[in-house]
Coordinates of C-alpha atoms in Angstrom, one line a residue:
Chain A
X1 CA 143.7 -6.5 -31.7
X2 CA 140.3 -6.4 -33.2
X3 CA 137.1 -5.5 -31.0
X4 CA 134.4 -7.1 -32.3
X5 CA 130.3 -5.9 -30.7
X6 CA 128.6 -9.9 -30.0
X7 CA 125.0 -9.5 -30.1
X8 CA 122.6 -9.8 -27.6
X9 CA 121.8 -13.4 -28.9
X10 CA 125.3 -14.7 -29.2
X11 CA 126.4 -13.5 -25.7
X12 CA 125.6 -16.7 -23.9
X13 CA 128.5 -18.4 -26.2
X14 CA 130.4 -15.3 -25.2
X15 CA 130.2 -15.5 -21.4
X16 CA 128.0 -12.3 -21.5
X17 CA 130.4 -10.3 -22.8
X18 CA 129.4 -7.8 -25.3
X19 CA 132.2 -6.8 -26.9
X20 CA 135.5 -9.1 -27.5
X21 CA 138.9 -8.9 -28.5
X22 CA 140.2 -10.9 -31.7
X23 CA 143.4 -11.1 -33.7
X24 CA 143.5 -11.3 -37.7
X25 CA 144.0 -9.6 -40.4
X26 CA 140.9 -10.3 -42.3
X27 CA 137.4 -11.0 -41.4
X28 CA 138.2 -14.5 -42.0
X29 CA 141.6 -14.4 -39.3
X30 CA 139.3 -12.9 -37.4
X31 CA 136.2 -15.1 -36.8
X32 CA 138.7 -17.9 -37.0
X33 CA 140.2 -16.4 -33.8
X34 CA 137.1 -15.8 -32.0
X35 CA 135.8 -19.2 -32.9
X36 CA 138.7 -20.4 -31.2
X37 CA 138.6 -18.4 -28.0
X38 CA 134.3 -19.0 -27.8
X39 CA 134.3 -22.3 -29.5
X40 CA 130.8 -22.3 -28.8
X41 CA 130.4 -19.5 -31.6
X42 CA 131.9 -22.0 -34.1
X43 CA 128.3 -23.4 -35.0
X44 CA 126.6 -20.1 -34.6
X45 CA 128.6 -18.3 -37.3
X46 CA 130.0 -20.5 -40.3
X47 CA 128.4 -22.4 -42.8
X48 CA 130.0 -24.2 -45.7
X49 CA 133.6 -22.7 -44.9
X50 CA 131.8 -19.1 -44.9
X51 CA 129.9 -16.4 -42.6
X52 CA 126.4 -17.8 -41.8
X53 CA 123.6 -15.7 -44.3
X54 CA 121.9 -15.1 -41.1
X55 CA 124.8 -13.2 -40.1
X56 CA 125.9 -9.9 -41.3
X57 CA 129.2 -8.5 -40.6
X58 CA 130.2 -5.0 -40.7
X59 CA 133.2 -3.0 -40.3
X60 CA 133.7 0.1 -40.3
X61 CA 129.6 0.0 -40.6
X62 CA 129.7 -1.2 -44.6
X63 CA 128.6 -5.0 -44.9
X64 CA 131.8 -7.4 -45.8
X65 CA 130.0 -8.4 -48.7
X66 CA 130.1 -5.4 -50.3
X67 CA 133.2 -5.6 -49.6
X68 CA 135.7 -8.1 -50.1
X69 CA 133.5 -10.8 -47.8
X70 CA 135.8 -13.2 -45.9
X71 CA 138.9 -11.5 -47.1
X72 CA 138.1 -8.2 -45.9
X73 CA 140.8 -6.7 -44.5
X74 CA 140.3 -5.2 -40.9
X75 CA 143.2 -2.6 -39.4
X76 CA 143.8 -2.5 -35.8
X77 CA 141.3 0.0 -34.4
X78 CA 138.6 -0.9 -37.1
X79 CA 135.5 -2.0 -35.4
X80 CA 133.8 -4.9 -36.3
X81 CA 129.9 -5.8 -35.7
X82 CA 128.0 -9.0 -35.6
X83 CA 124.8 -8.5 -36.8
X84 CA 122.1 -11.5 -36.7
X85 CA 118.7 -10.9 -37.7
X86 CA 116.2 -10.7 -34.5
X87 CA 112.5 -10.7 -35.0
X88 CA 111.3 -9.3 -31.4
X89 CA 108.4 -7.5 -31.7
Chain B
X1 CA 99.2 64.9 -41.4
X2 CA 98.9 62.0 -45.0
X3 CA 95.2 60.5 -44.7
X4 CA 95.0 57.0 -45.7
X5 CA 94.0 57.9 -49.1
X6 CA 97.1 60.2 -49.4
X7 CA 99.1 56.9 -48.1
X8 CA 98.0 54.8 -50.4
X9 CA 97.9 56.6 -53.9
X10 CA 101.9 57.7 -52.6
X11 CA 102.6 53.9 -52.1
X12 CA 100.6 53.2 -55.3
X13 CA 102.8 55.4 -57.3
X14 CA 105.7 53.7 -56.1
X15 CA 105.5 50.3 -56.8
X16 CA 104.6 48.7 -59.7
X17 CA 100.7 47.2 -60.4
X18 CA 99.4 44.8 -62.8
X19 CA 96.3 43.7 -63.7
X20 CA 94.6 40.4 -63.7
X21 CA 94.5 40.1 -67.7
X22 CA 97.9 41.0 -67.7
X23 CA 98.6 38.1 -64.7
X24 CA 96.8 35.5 -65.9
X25 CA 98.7 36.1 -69.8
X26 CA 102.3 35.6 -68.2
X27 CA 103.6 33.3 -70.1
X28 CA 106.1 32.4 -67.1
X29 CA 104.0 31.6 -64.0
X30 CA 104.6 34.2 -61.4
X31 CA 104.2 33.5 -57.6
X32 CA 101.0 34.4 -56.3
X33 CA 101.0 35.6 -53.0
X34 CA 97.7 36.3 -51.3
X35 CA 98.3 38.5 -48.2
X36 CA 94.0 38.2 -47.0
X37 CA 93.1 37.1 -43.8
X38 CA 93.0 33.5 -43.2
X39 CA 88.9 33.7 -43.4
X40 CA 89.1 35.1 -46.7
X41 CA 91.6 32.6 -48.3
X42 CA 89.3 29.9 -46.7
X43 CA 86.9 31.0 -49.4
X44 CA 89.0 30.8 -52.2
X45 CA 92.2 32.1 -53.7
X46 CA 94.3 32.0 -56.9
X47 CA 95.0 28.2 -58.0
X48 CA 98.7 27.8 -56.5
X49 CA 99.1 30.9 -54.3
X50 CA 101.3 31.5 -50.9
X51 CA 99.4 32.5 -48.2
X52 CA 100.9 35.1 -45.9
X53 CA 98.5 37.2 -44.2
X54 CA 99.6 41.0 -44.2
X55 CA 100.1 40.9 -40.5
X56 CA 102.9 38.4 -40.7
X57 CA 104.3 39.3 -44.2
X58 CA 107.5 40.7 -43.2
X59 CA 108.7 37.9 -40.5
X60 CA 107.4 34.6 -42.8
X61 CA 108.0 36.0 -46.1
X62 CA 111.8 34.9 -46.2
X63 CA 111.2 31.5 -45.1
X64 CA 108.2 30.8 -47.8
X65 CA 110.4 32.6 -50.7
X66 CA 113.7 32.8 -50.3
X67 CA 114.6 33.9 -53.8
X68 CA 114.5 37.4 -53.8
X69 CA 114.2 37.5 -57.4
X70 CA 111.4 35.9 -58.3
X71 CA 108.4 37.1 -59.6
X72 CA 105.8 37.6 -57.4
X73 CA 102.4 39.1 -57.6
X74 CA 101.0 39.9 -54.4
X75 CA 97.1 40.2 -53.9
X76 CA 94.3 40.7 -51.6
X77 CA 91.0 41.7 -51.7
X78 CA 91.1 44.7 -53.7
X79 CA 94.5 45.9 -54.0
X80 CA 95.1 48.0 -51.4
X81 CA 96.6 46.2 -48.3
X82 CA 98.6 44.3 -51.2
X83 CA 100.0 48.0 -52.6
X84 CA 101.5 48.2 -48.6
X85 CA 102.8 44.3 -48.7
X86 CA 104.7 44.9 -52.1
X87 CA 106.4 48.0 -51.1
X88 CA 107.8 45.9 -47.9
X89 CA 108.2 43.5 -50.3
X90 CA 110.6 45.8 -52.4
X91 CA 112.2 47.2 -48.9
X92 CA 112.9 43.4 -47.6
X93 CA 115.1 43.4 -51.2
X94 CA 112.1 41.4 -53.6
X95 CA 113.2 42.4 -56.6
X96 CA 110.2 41.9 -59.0
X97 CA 107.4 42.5 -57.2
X98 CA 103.8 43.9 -58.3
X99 CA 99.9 44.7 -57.0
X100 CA 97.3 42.8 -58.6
X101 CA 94.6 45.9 -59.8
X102 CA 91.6 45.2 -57.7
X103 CA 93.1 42.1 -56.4
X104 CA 90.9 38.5 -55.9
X105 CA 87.7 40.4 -56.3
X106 CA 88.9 41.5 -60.0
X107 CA 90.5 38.4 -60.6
X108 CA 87.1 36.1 -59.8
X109 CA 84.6 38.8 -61.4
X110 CA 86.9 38.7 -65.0
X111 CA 86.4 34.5 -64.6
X112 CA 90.2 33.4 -64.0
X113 CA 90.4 30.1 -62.1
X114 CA 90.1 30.3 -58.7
X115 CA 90.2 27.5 -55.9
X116 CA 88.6 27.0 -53.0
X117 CA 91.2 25.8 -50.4
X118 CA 90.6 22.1 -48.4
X119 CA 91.0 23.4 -44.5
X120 CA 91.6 22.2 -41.1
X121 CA 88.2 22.6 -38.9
X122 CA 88.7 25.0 -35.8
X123 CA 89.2 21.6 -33.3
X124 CA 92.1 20.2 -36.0
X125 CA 93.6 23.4 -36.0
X126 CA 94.2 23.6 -32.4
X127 CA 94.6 19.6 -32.0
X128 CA 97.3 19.7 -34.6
X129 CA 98.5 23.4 -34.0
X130 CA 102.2 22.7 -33.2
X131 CA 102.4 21.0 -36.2
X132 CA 101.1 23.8 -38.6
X133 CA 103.8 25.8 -36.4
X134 CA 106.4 24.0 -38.7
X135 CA 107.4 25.2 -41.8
X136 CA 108.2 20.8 -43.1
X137 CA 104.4 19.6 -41.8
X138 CA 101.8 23.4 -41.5
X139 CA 98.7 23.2 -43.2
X140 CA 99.4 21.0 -46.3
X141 CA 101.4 18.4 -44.3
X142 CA 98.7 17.9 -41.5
X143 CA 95.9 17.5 -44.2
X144 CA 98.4 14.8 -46.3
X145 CA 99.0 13.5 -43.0
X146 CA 95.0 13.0 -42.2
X147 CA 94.8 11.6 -46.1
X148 CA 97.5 9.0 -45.0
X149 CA 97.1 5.4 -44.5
X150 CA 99.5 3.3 -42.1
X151 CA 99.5 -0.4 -41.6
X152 CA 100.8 -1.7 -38.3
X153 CA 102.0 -5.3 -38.2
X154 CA 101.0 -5.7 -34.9
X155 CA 99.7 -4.4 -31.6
X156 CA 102.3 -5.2 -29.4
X157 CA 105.5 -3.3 -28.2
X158 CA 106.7 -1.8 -31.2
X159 CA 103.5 -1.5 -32.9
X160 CA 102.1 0.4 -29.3
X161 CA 104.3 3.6 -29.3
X162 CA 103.9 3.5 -33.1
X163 CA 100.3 3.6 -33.1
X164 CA 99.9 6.0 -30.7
X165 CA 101.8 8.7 -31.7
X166 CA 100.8 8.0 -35.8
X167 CA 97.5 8.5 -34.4
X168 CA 97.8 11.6 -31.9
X169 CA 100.0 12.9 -35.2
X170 CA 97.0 12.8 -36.8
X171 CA 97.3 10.0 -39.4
X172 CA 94.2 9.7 -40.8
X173 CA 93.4 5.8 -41.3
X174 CA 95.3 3.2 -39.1
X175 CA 95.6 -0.6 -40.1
X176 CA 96.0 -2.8 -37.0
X177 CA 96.9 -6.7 -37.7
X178 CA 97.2 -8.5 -34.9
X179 CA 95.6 -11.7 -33.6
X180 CA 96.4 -12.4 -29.8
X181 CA 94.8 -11.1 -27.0
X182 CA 96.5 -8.8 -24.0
X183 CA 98.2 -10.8 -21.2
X184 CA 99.0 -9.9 -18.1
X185 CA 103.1 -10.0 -19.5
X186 CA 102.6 -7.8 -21.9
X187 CA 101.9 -4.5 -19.9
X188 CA 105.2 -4.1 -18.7
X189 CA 105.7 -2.5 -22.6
X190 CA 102.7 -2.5 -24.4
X191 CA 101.2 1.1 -23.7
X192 CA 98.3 1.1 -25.5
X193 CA 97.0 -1.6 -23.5
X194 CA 95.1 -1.2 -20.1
X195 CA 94.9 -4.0 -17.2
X196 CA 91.1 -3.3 -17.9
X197 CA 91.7 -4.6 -21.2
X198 CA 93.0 -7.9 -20.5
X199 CA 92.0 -11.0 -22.4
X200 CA 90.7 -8.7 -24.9
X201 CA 91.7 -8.6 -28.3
X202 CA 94.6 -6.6 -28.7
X203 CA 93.1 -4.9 -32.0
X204 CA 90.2 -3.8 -30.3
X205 CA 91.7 -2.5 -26.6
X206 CA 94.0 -0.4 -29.5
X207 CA 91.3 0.8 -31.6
X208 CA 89.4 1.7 -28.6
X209 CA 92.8 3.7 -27.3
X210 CA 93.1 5.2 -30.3
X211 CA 89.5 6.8 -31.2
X212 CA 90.0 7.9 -27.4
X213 CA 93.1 9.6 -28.3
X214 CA 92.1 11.3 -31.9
X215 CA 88.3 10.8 -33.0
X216 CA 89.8 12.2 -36.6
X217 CA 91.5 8.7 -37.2
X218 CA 90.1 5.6 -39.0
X219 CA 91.1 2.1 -37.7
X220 CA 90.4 -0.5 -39.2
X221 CA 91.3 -3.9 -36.9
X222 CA 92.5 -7.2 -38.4
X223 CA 91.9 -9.3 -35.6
X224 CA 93.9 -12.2 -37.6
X225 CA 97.3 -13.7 -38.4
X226 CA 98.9 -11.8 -41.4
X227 CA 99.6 -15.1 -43.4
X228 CA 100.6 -15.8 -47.1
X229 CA 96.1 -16.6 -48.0
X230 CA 95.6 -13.1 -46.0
X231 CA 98.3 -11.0 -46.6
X232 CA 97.2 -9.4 -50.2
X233 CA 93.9 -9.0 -48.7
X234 CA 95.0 -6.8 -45.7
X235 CA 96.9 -4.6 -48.6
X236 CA 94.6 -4.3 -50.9
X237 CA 92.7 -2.3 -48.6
X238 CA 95.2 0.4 -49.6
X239 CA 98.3 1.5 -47.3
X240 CA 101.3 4.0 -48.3
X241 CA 103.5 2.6 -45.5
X242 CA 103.7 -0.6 -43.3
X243 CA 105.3 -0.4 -39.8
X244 CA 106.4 -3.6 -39.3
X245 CA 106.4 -4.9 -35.3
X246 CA 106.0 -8.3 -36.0
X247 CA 107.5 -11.1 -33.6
X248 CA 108.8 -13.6 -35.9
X249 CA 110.5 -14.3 -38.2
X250 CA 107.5 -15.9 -40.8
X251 CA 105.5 -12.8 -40.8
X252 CA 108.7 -10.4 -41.2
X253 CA 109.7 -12.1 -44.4
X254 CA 106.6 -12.5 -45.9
X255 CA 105.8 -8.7 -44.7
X256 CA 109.0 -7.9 -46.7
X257 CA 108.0 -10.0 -50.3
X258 CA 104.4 -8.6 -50.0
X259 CA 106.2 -4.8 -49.8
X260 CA 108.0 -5.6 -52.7
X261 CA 105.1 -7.0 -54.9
X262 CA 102.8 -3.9 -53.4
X263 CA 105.5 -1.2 -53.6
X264 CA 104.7 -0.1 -50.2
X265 CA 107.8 1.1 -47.7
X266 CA 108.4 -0.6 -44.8
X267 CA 109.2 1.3 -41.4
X268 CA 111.3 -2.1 -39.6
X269 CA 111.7 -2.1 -36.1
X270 CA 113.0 -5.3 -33.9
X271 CA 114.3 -5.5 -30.3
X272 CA 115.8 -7.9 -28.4
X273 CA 116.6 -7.4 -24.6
X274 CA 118.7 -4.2 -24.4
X275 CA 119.3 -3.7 -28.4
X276 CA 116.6 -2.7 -31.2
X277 CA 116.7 -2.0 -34.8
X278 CA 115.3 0.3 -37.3
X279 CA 115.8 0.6 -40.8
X280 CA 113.2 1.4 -44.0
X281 CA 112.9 -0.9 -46.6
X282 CA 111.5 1.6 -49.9
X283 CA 110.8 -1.0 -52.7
X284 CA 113.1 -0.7 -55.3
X285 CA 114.8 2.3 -54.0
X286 CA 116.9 1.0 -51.5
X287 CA 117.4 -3.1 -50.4
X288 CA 115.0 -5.0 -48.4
X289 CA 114.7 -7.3 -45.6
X290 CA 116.3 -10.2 -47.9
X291 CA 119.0 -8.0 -49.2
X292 CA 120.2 -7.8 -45.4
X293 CA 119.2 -11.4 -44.4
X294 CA 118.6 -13.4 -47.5
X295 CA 117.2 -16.3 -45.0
X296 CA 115.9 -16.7 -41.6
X297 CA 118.4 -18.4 -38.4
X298 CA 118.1 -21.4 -37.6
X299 CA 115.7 -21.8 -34.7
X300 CA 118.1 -21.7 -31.8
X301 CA 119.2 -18.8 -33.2
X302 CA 116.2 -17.0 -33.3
X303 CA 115.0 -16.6 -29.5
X304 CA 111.8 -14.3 -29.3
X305 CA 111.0 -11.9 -26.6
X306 CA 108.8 -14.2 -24.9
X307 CA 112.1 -16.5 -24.5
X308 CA 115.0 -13.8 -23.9
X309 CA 113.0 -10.6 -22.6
X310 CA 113.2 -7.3 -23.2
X311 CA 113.6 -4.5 -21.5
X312 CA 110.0 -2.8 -21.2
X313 CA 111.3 0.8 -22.6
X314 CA 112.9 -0.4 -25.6
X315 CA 110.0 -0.7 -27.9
X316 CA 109.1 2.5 -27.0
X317 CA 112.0 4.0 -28.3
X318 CA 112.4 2.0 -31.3
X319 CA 108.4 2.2 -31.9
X320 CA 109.0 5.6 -31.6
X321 CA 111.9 6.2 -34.2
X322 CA 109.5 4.1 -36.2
X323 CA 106.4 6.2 -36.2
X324 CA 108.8 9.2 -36.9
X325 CA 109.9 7.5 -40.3
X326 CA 107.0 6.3 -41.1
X327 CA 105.2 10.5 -40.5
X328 CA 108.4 11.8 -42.5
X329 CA 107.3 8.7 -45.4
X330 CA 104.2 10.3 -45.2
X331 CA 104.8 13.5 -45.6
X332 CA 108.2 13.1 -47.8
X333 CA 110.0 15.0 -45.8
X334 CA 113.8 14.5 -44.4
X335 CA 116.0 11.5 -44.6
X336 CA 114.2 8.2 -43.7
X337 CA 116.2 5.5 -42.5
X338 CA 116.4 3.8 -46.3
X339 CA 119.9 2.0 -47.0
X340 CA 120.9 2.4 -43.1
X341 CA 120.4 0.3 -39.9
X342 CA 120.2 2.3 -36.8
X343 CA 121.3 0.2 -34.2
X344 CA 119.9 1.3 -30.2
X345 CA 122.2 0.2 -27.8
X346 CA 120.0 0.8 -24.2
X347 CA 122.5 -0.2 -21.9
X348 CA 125.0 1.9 -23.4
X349 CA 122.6 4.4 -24.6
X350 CA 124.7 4.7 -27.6
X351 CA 122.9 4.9 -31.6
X352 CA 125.3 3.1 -34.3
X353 CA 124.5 3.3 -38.2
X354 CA 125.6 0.8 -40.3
X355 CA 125.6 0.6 -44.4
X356 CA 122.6 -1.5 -46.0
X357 CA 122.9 -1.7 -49.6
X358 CA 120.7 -3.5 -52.1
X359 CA 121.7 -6.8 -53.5
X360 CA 121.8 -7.3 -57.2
X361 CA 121.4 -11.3 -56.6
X362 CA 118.3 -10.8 -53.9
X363 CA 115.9 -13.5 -54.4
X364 CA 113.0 -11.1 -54.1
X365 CA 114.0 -7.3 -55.3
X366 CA 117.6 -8.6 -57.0
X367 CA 117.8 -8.4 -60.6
X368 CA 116.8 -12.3 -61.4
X369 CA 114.3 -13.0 -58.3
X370 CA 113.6 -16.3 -57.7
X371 CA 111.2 -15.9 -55.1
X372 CA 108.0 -15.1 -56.7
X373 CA 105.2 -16.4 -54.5
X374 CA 105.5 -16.3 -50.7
X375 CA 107.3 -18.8 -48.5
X376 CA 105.8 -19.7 -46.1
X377 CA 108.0 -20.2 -42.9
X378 CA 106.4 -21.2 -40.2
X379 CA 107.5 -25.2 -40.2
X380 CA 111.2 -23.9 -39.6
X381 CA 111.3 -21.5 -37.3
X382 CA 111.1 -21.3 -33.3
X383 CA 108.7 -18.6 -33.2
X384 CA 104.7 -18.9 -33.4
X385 CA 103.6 -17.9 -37.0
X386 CA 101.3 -15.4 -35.8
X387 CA 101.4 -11.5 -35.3
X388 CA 101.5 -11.2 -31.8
X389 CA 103.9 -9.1 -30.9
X390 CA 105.9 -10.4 -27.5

């Protein structure tokens, strides 16, 4: 098991919670997991078959992109962050 | 019993002496250290010179030249208090030190180049005086401080705290953009704003604050939206750094374009609720705004302060962090924030850093840019297109 920090503007498709639990071996296994226990995060992450460009993902604190995006591999323990842009001011 | 006379010609035969022909014809530049009282430097020294009164030589001397081999020709008025500073010079282990013969007065009467030093008045010296306490900012970084120029993208809870301490810090010209007026909701956060100052501009109950706070400060007030007609106009004026507290999403991006084209840093700070951000954006050097979010949510992804809250202390912290990377900008000192996120966590009162790297395909700084001109947002997103910071 993956924990994975939701944002303070996801958290209403996470019941509030701030950080979640998720299975997968890669990014991808992973969102795919958490999409299917918050289906309500379905819309607010994926575009085209891919992470949202409004939405950064990080684990271990580098950006999946530089990485190997989607296919990322994530080991048990490995923290992963959602990161959507916020503008407050 | 030695008189002083006997003092000095016993210390003068010790240590070695040059003369200011001799000086001034080193072909590799020597240290000048110039050991006079602070009154005397004040009316002009040797072009380049340390400054370490006699009085304090021994306990500073390490910390202003830590190679003990390095040349150094100490001086004063006429050669004799410096005689005394280089033989404690030689006895703190400086291995190559020497007098200057008949010291500044010698040096000025034979026509070498001398400099007369740009100094803090008696008030600045106190205002700023735990400042010139620190080796990083002292007397050069407080007056490149006062010759600095900040713009803050709004007057509102970020751009508050920033303002403020930029301007108790004693940054010397303050740009304030912001076009709303103070509401009653925004005093829970926004400091520099009074309850007498309500329905007032914001730019002018801050520019009011701030000349209260440090008369040595410039403001100049943009009571306006920072849009894609006004934007160069507002940076032509001349800035080294932008703090950007912005409220939207519009204004951040085209903040971020306008950075690149102008080569001017951005200090970013956003909050939400319980969570901030900070990060610099150094044109060039490190990514920018687009490199982390090549695009801006969706609306319903994009809820501003005004329609999820925030706690009232947050800006202050992350305003804060931002006026302290925009000072260390300033004075190039440190580490600023560029290529990392600091992310504040207030309920958990815990700081994560994550990675930011630049994007070789960003449409603005990438490689092949194929935004050139600025985009103008405002007929997608949730949030007002207006600098009025929530």
């Amino acid at each position: 098991m993956t924990t994975i920090r939701i944002p303070p503007t996801l958290r209403a498709e996470t019941g509030g919670e701030r950080q979640v639990e998720a299975e997968g071996e890669t990014v991808r296994d992973l969102l795919e997991d958490l999409s299917v226990r918050f289906p309500a995060l379905r819309g607010q992450l994926w575009e085209d078959g891919d992470v949202a460009p409004f939405v950064n993902v990080y684990v271990e604190g580098e950006d999946v992109r530089t990485l190997e995006g989607m296919e990322t591999s994530v080991d048990d323990g490995q923290t992963v962050i959602l990161l959507p842009a916020m503008a407050g001011g | 019993m030695a008189s002083y006379r006997d003092l000095l010609r016993e210390v003068k035969a010790e240590i070695d002496e040059v003369t200011s022909r001799e000086a001034a014809g080193l072909a590799d530049e020597p240290l000048f250290l110039d050991v006079r009282e602070r009154d005397e430097w004040d009316e002009g020294h040797i072009p380049g010179a340390l400054h370490i009164p006699r009085g304090s030589l021994e306990s500073r001397v390490e910390a202003v030249v830590p190679d003990r081999d390095r040349s150094v020709i100490v001086y004063c008025a006429a050669g004799n208090r410096s005689a005394f500073a280089a033989r404690a010079l030689e006895e703190l282990g400086y291995s190559d030190v020497s007098s200057l013969v008949g010291g500044f007065t010698e040096w000025k009467r034979n026509g070498f180049p001398t400099q007369v030093p740009r100094t803090l008045g008696a008030e600045q010296r106190a205002r700023y005086s735990r400042h010139l306490l620190i080796p990083e900012v002292g007397e050069a970084g407080q007056l490149r401080l006062l010759d600095s120029r900040v713009l803050l993208v709004g007057a509102g809870g970020l751009g508050s705290p920033a303002s403020l301490y930029l301007a108790a810090a004693g940054v010397g010209k303050l740009g304030i953009v912001d076009a709303d007026v103070v509401d009653a909701s925004n005093l829970q956060r926004q400091i520099i704003h009074s309850t007498q100052a309500l329905g007032e501009a914001k730019v002018d109950s801050a520019k009011a604050r701030i000349e209260a706070l440090n008369p040595d400060v410039e403001v100049l007030a943009y009571r306006e939206r920072l849009t894609s007609e006004s934007i160069d106009r507002i940076l032509a004026d001349g800035w080294d750094v932008i703090v950007d507290g912005a409220d939207n999403f519009p204004t951040r991006y085209l903040v971020n374009d306008a950075s690149i084209w102008h080569g001017i840093p951005v200090v970013h700070g956003s909050i939400f609720r319980f969570e901030g951000q900070v990060t610099v954006f150094k044109p060039h050097e490190g990514p920018c705004y687009r490199c982390l979010f090549p695009t801006p949510p969706p609306p319903e992804l994009a809820p501003s302060c005004a329609e999820g809250g925030v706690l009232g202390v947050l800006p202050g912290i992350i305003g804060s962090l931002q006026a302290n990377e925009a000072i260390k900008l300033a004075l190039d000192v440190g580490d600023p924030l560029v290529g990392r996120l600091l992310l504040f966590d207030a309920l958990e009162t815990s700081f994560t850093e994550v990675q930011l790297r630049k994007d070789p395909d960003c449409p603005v700084c990438g490689e092949s840019p194929t935004i050139t001109e600025y985009v103008d947002y405002v007929e997608f997103c949730s949030a007002p297109s207006r600098v009025v910071a929530s």
